[in-house]
Short mmCIF file of C-alpha atoms and ligand atoms in Angstrom, two decimals:
data_model
loop_
_atom_site.label_atom_id
_atom_site.label_comp_id
_atom_site.label_asym_id
_atom_site.label_seq_id
_atom_site.Cartn_x
_atom_site.Cartn_y
_atom_site.Cartn_z
CA UNK I 88 -16.38 5.63 -2.10
CA UNK I 89 -19.41 3.60 -1.08
CA UNK I 90 -22.38 4.39 -3.27
CA UNK I 91 -25.98 4.25 -2.15
CA UNK I 92 -27.22 0.68 -2.63
CA UNK I 93 -30.43 0.15 -4.59
CA UNK I 94 -33.71 -0.03 -2.67
CA UNK I 95 -33.96 -3.81 -2.62
CA UNK I 96 -30.50 -4.19 -1.11
CA UNK I 97 -31.21 -1.55 1.52
CA UNK I 98 -34.41 -3.33 2.49
CA UNK I 99 -32.65 -6.66 2.79
CA UNK I 100 -29.79 -5.51 4.99
CA UNK I 101 -26.09 -4.78 4.62
CA UNK I 102 -24.72 -4.24 1.15
CA UNK I 103 -21.95 -6.83 0.84
CA UNK I 104 -20.32 -5.50 -2.28
CA UNK I 105 -18.17 -2.43 -1.76
CA UNK I 106 -17.96 -1.79 -5.48
CA UNK I 107 -20.60 0.24 -7.25
CA UNK I 108 -22.46 -2.12 -9.54
CA UNK I 109 -21.52 -1.88 -13.21
CA UNK I 110 -25.03 -3.02 -14.12
CA UNK I 111 -28.07 -4.25 -12.23
CA UNK I 112 -27.64 -7.80 -10.98
CA UNK I 113 -29.45 -10.58 -12.79
CA UNK I 114 -29.97 -12.34 -9.48
CA UNK I 115 -30.06 -11.29 -5.83
CA UNK I 116 -29.23 -14.01 -3.30
CA UNK I 117 -30.54 -13.29 0.20
CA UNK I 118 -28.22 -14.76 2.84
CA UNK I 119 -24.44 -15.03 2.86
CA UNK I 120 -24.18 -18.41 4.55
CA UNK I 121 -22.64 -21.47 2.95
CA UNK I 122 -25.80 -22.13 0.95
CA UNK I 123 -26.25 -18.58 -0.37
CA UNK I 124 -22.55 -18.23 -1.20
CA UNK I 125 -22.41 -21.62 -2.95
CA UNK I 126 -25.53 -20.81 -4.99
CA UNK I 127 -24.17 -17.39 -5.88
CA UNK I 128 -20.79 -18.82 -6.87
CA UNK I 129 -22.36 -21.40 -9.15
CA UNK I 130 -24.70 -18.87 -10.78
CA UNK I 131 -21.82 -16.50 -11.28
CA UNK I 132 -19.71 -19.25 -12.84
CA UNK I 133 -22.53 -19.81 -15.30
CA UNK I 134 -22.38 -16.19 -16.37
CA UNK I 135 -25.01 -14.47 -14.23
CA UNK I 136 -24.31 -11.20 -12.47
CA UNK I 137 -25.08 -12.04 -8.84
CA UNK I 138 -25.31 -9.99 -5.70
CA UNK I 139 -25.50 -11.40 -2.18
CA UNK I 140 -27.19 -9.42 0.56
CA UNK I 141 -27.17 -10.17 4.26
CA UNK I 142 -27.83 -8.34 7.46
CA UNK I 143 -24.65 -9.95 8.85
CA UNK I 144 -21.14 -10.51 7.52
CA UNK I 145 -20.35 -13.50 5.34
CA UNK I 146 -20.82 -16.84 7.07
CA UNK I 147 -21.97 -15.40 10.39
CA UNK I 148 -25.23 -17.35 10.60
CA UNK I 149 -25.46 -21.10 11.24
CA UNK I 150 -22.43 -21.52 8.97
CA UNK I 151 -20.03 -20.19 11.61
CA UNK I 152 -21.34 -22.76 14.13
CA UNK I 153 -20.94 -25.79 11.87
CA UNK I 154 -18.51 -28.46 13.04
CA UNK I 155 -17.70 -29.10 9.38
CA UNK I 156 -18.63 -32.76 9.51
CA UNK I 157 -20.16 -34.27 6.36
CA UNK I 158 -21.50 -37.66 7.36
CA UNK I 159 -24.50 -38.77 5.29
CA UNK I 160 -24.84 -42.18 6.90
CA UNK I 161 -25.02 -40.68 10.37
CA UNK I 162 -27.41 -37.88 9.41
CA UNK I 163 -29.87 -39.97 7.40
CA UNK I 164 -30.36 -43.24 9.23
CA UNK I 165 -32.72 -44.76 6.69
CA UNK I 166 -32.72 -45.19 2.95
CA UNK I 167 -34.74 -42.53 1.22
CA UNK I 168 -34.53 -39.21 -0.60
CA UNK I 169 -32.60 -37.50 2.23
CA UNK I 170 -29.87 -40.15 2.27
CA UNK I 171 -29.71 -40.08 -1.54
CA UNK I 172 -29.35 -36.30 -1.46
CA UNK I 173 -26.61 -36.28 1.18
CA UNK I 174 -24.64 -39.09 -0.47
CA UNK I 175 -24.82 -37.39 -3.87
CA UNK I 176 -23.82 -34.07 -2.31
CA UNK I 177 -20.80 -35.59 -0.58
CA UNK I 178 -19.75 -37.21 -3.86
CA UNK I 179 -19.56 -33.72 -5.40
CA UNK I 180 -17.62 -32.21 -2.50
CA UNK I 181 -14.00 -33.16 -3.31
CA UNK I 182 -14.23 -31.56 -6.73
CA UNK I 183 -16.06 -28.53 -5.29
CA UNK I 184 -13.41 -27.93 -2.62
CA UNK I 185 -10.59 -28.37 -5.13
CA UNK I 186 -12.13 -25.86 -7.55
CA UNK I 187 -13.07 -23.26 -4.94
CA UNK I 188 -9.58 -23.45 -3.37
CA UNK I 189 -7.89 -23.15 -6.75
CA UNK I 190 -10.03 -20.22 -7.88
CA UNK I 191 -9.87 -18.29 -4.60
CA UNK I 192 -6.29 -19.15 -3.65
CA UNK I 193 -7.60 -19.91 -0.15
CA UNK I 194 -6.77 -23.42 1.06
CA UNK I 195 -9.70 -25.34 2.57
CA UNK I 196 -8.96 -27.69 5.45
CA UNK I 197 -10.74 -30.82 4.32
CA UNK I 198 -9.94 -34.50 4.74
CA UNK I 199 -11.88 -37.67 4.12
CA UNK I 200 -11.53 -39.66 7.31
CA UNK I 201 -14.66 -41.85 7.24
CA UNK I 202 -17.11 -41.95 10.13
CA UNK I 203 -17.45 -44.16 13.15
CA UNK I 204 -21.01 -45.28 13.85
CA UNK I 205 -21.15 -46.65 17.38
CA UNK I 206 -23.75 -49.35 18.06
CA UNK I 207 -24.91 -49.45 21.66
CA UNK I 208 -27.17 -52.54 21.40
CA UNK I 209 -26.96 -55.88 19.59
CA UNK I 210 -29.81 -54.86 17.30
CA UNK I 211 -28.04 -51.62 16.35
CA UNK I 212 -24.93 -53.69 15.64
CA UNK I 213 -26.91 -55.95 13.31
CA UNK I 214 -28.34 -52.90 11.52
CA UNK I 215 -24.83 -51.44 11.14
CA UNK I 216 -23.50 -54.69 9.65
CA UNK I 217 -26.42 -54.90 7.23
CA UNK I 218 -25.96 -51.28 6.15
CA UNK I 219 -22.24 -51.92 5.66
CA UNK I 220 -23.08 -54.88 3.41
CA UNK I 221 -25.38 -52.60 1.43
CA UNK I 222 -22.64 -50.01 1.05
CA UNK I 223 -20.09 -52.63 -0.06
CA UNK I 224 -22.47 -54.26 -2.59
CA UNK I 225 -21.22 -56.53 -5.37
CA UNK I 226 -20.46 -60.28 -5.27
CA UNK I 227 -18.71 -60.11 -1.87
CA UNK I 228 -21.81 -58.69 -0.21
CA UNK I 229 -24.12 -60.95 -2.22
CA UNK I 230 -22.52 -63.93 -0.45
CA UNK I 231 -24.32 -62.69 2.67
CA UNK I 232 -27.81 -62.92 1.12
CA UNK I 233 -28.79 -66.02 3.19
CA UNK I 234 -27.94 -64.08 6.36
CA UNK I 235 -29.94 -61.08 5.15
CA UNK I 236 -32.91 -63.33 4.42
CA UNK I 237 -32.73 -64.60 8.01
CA UNK I 238 -32.51 -60.98 9.20
CA UNK I 239 -35.86 -60.18 7.53
CA UNK I 240 -37.35 -62.33 10.34
CA UNK I 241 -35.20 -60.75 13.10
CA UNK I 242 -37.06 -59.93 16.34
CA UNK I 243 -36.14 -56.24 15.92
CA UNK I 244 -38.14 -54.29 13.30
CA UNK I 245 -35.17 -51.98 12.53
CA UNK I 246 -33.11 -55.02 11.55
CA UNK I 247 -35.96 -56.39 9.43
CA UNK I 248 -36.29 -53.05 7.66
CA UNK I 249 -32.55 -52.70 7.01
CA UNK I 250 -32.34 -56.26 5.67
CA UNK I 251 -35.32 -55.71 3.36
CA UNK I 252 -33.86 -52.46 2.06
CA UNK I 253 -30.45 -53.97 1.33
CA UNK I 254 -31.96 -57.04 -0.33
CA UNK I 255 -33.99 -54.67 -2.50
CA UNK I 256 -30.84 -52.76 -3.43
CA UNK I 257 -29.21 -56.05 -4.49
CA UNK I 258 -32.07 -56.59 -6.96
CA UNK I 259 -32.59 -59.81 -8.91
CA UNK I 260 -29.62 -61.64 -7.31
CA UNK I 261 -31.66 -61.63 -4.08
CA UNK I 262 -34.60 -63.54 -5.60
CA UNK I 263 -34.32 -66.25 -2.87
CA UNK I 264 -35.52 -63.57 -0.45
CA UNK I 265 -38.94 -63.28 -2.12
CA UNK I 266 -40.85 -65.63 0.26
CA UNK I 267 -39.40 -63.90 3.39
CA UNK I 268 -40.11 -60.46 1.95
CA UNK I 269 -43.69 -61.48 1.10
CA UNK I 270 -44.18 -62.58 4.73
CA UNK I 271 -42.72 -59.29 5.96
CA UNK I 272 -45.02 -57.40 3.59
CA UNK I 273 -48.04 -59.13 5.14
CA UNK I 274 -47.08 -59.15 8.82
CA UNK I 275 -44.36 -56.54 9.40
CA UNK I 276 -44.54 -53.12 11.02
CA UNK I 277 -45.49 -50.32 8.57
CA UNK I 278 -41.87 -49.34 7.81
CA UNK I 279 -40.94 -53.01 7.31
CA UNK I 280 -43.91 -53.49 5.00
CA UNK I 281 -42.85 -50.48 2.94
CA UNK I 282 -39.24 -51.70 2.72
CA UNK I 283 -40.36 -55.24 1.86
CA UNK I 284 -42.76 -53.98 -0.81
CA UNK I 285 -40.11 -51.83 -2.45
CA UNK I 286 -37.59 -54.67 -2.25
CA UNK I 287 -40.00 -57.07 -3.94
CA UNK I 288 -40.53 -54.56 -6.74
CA UNK I 289 -36.78 -54.18 -7.25
CA UNK I 290 -36.16 -57.92 -7.17
CA UNK I 291 -39.10 -59.03 -9.30
CA UNK I 292 -39.45 -56.07 -11.65
CA UNK I 293 -35.96 -54.54 -11.92
CA UNK I 294 -35.89 -51.11 -13.49
CA UNK I 295 -39.48 -50.28 -12.40
C1 LIG S 39 -23.84 -26.00 16.34
C2 LIG S 39 -24.01 -26.42 14.90
C3 LIG S 39 -23.18 -27.40 14.38
C4 LIG S 39 -23.35 -27.81 13.06
N1 LIG S 39 -22.51 -28.77 12.54
C5 LIG S 39 -22.65 -29.15 11.26
C6 LIG S 39 -21.77 -30.11 10.70
O1 LIG S 39 -20.86 -30.62 11.33
N2 LIG S 39 -21.95 -30.47 9.40
C7 LIG S 39 -22.94 -29.91 8.63
O2 LIG S 39 -23.05 -30.28 7.46
N3 LIG S 39 -23.78 -28.98 9.13
C8 LIG S 39 -23.66 -28.60 10.42
N4 LIG S 39 -24.49 -27.66 10.93
C9 LIG S 39 -25.54 -27.14 10.05
C10 LIG S 39 -24.94 -26.09 9.13
O3 LIG S 39 -24.19 -25.16 9.87
C11 LIG S 39 -26.09 -25.40 8.41
O4 LIG S 39 -26.91 -26.37 7.77
C12 LIG S 39 -25.59 -24.46 7.34
O5 LIG S 39 -24.57 -23.60 7.83
C13 LIG S 39 -26.75 -23.65 6.83
O6 LIG S 39 -26.26 -22.74 5.91
P1 LIG S 39 -27.19 -21.61 5.35
O7 LIG S 39 -26.40 -20.82 4.38
O8 LIG S 39 -28.48 -22.21 4.88
O9 LIG S 39 -27.61 -20.78 6.65
P2 LIG S 39 -26.80 -19.63 7.43
O10 LIG S 39 -25.34 -19.89 7.52
O11 LIG S 39 -27.55 -19.42 8.70
O12 LIG S 39 -26.98 -18.39 6.48
C14 LIG S 39 -28.22 -17.75 6.32
C15 LIG S 39 -27.91 -16.28 6.23
O13 LIG S 39 -29.10 -15.61 5.82
C16 LIG S 39 -29.13 -14.38 6.48
N5 LIG S 39 -30.51 -13.91 6.45
C17 LIG S 39 -31.59 -14.53 6.93
N6 LIG S 39 -32.69 -13.81 6.68
C18 LIG S 39 -32.28 -12.70 6.02
C19 LIG S 39 -32.95 -11.56 5.48
N7 LIG S 39 -34.27 -11.43 5.57
N8 LIG S 39 -32.22 -10.62 4.86
C20 LIG S 39 -30.87 -10.77 4.73
N9 LIG S 39 -30.19 -11.81 5.22
C21 LIG S 39 -30.88 -12.76 5.85
C22 LIG S 39 -28.59 -14.64 7.86
O14 LIG S 39 -28.07 -13.48 8.46
C23 LIG S 39 -27.50 -15.67 7.57
O15 LIG S 39 -26.22 -15.08 7.45
C24 LIG S 39 -24.35 -27.22 12.24
C25 LIG S 39 -25.17 -26.21 12.76
C26 LIG S 39 -24.99 -25.81 14.07
C27 LIG S 39 -25.87 -24.69 14.60
#
């Protein structure tokens, strides 16, 4: 028997639960896409009674169209909060998929294959190499600091910016880059100036 849903569920659309509610939900999640379902699952795991409402069936919004590709470095081309968010999210994904599959008994097709970032110009190639050095990090990448310092004066502003950002990520070990970064801070394009300024802060005042 399907009972009459409460007013707020009727107003929001289809009542997803076919079971009469034992008690009023603590939380109503509007939207049964990947985001709504993930939020509801997490809240429920933490002990809340959660109800999801949607005018469509589960996953029939943008979620059904997704190609299922999780590629932070292709989505967020520049360092910043968006890249940080996507990288941190991806780092949580293996564990999330494992848990959801185990709890639901439904296998999730998921493989880590890496991504191919195709450079179509020499400058894009230089940016890709610099970003790869940043991702590798550690002493092996630090050996390339002289090349990165030269790249801060590259004719292409995107290369200058990438080099400044990676030198900043390296921190104090990149102190030889300070004069080049100071020049970039004074004469570079706005994005280069911002990257150079942040890099100088990281190199000269680590932890700030
Ligand atoms: C063609 C395409 C390819 C994509 N490929 C990728 C990819 O490879 N990798 C990737 O990470 N992302 C990809 N995306 C993006 C990804 O699909 C979306 O970011 C994600 O599915 C959004 O999930 P969501 O739950 O926020 O939205 P949705 O899945 O759209 O869910 C929102 C739900 O809310 C419901 N809703 C809205 N308003 C109301 C209301 N007032 N009352 C009740 N219900 C309501 C809708 O019916 C819908 O079901 C792609 C998107 C598209 C379109």
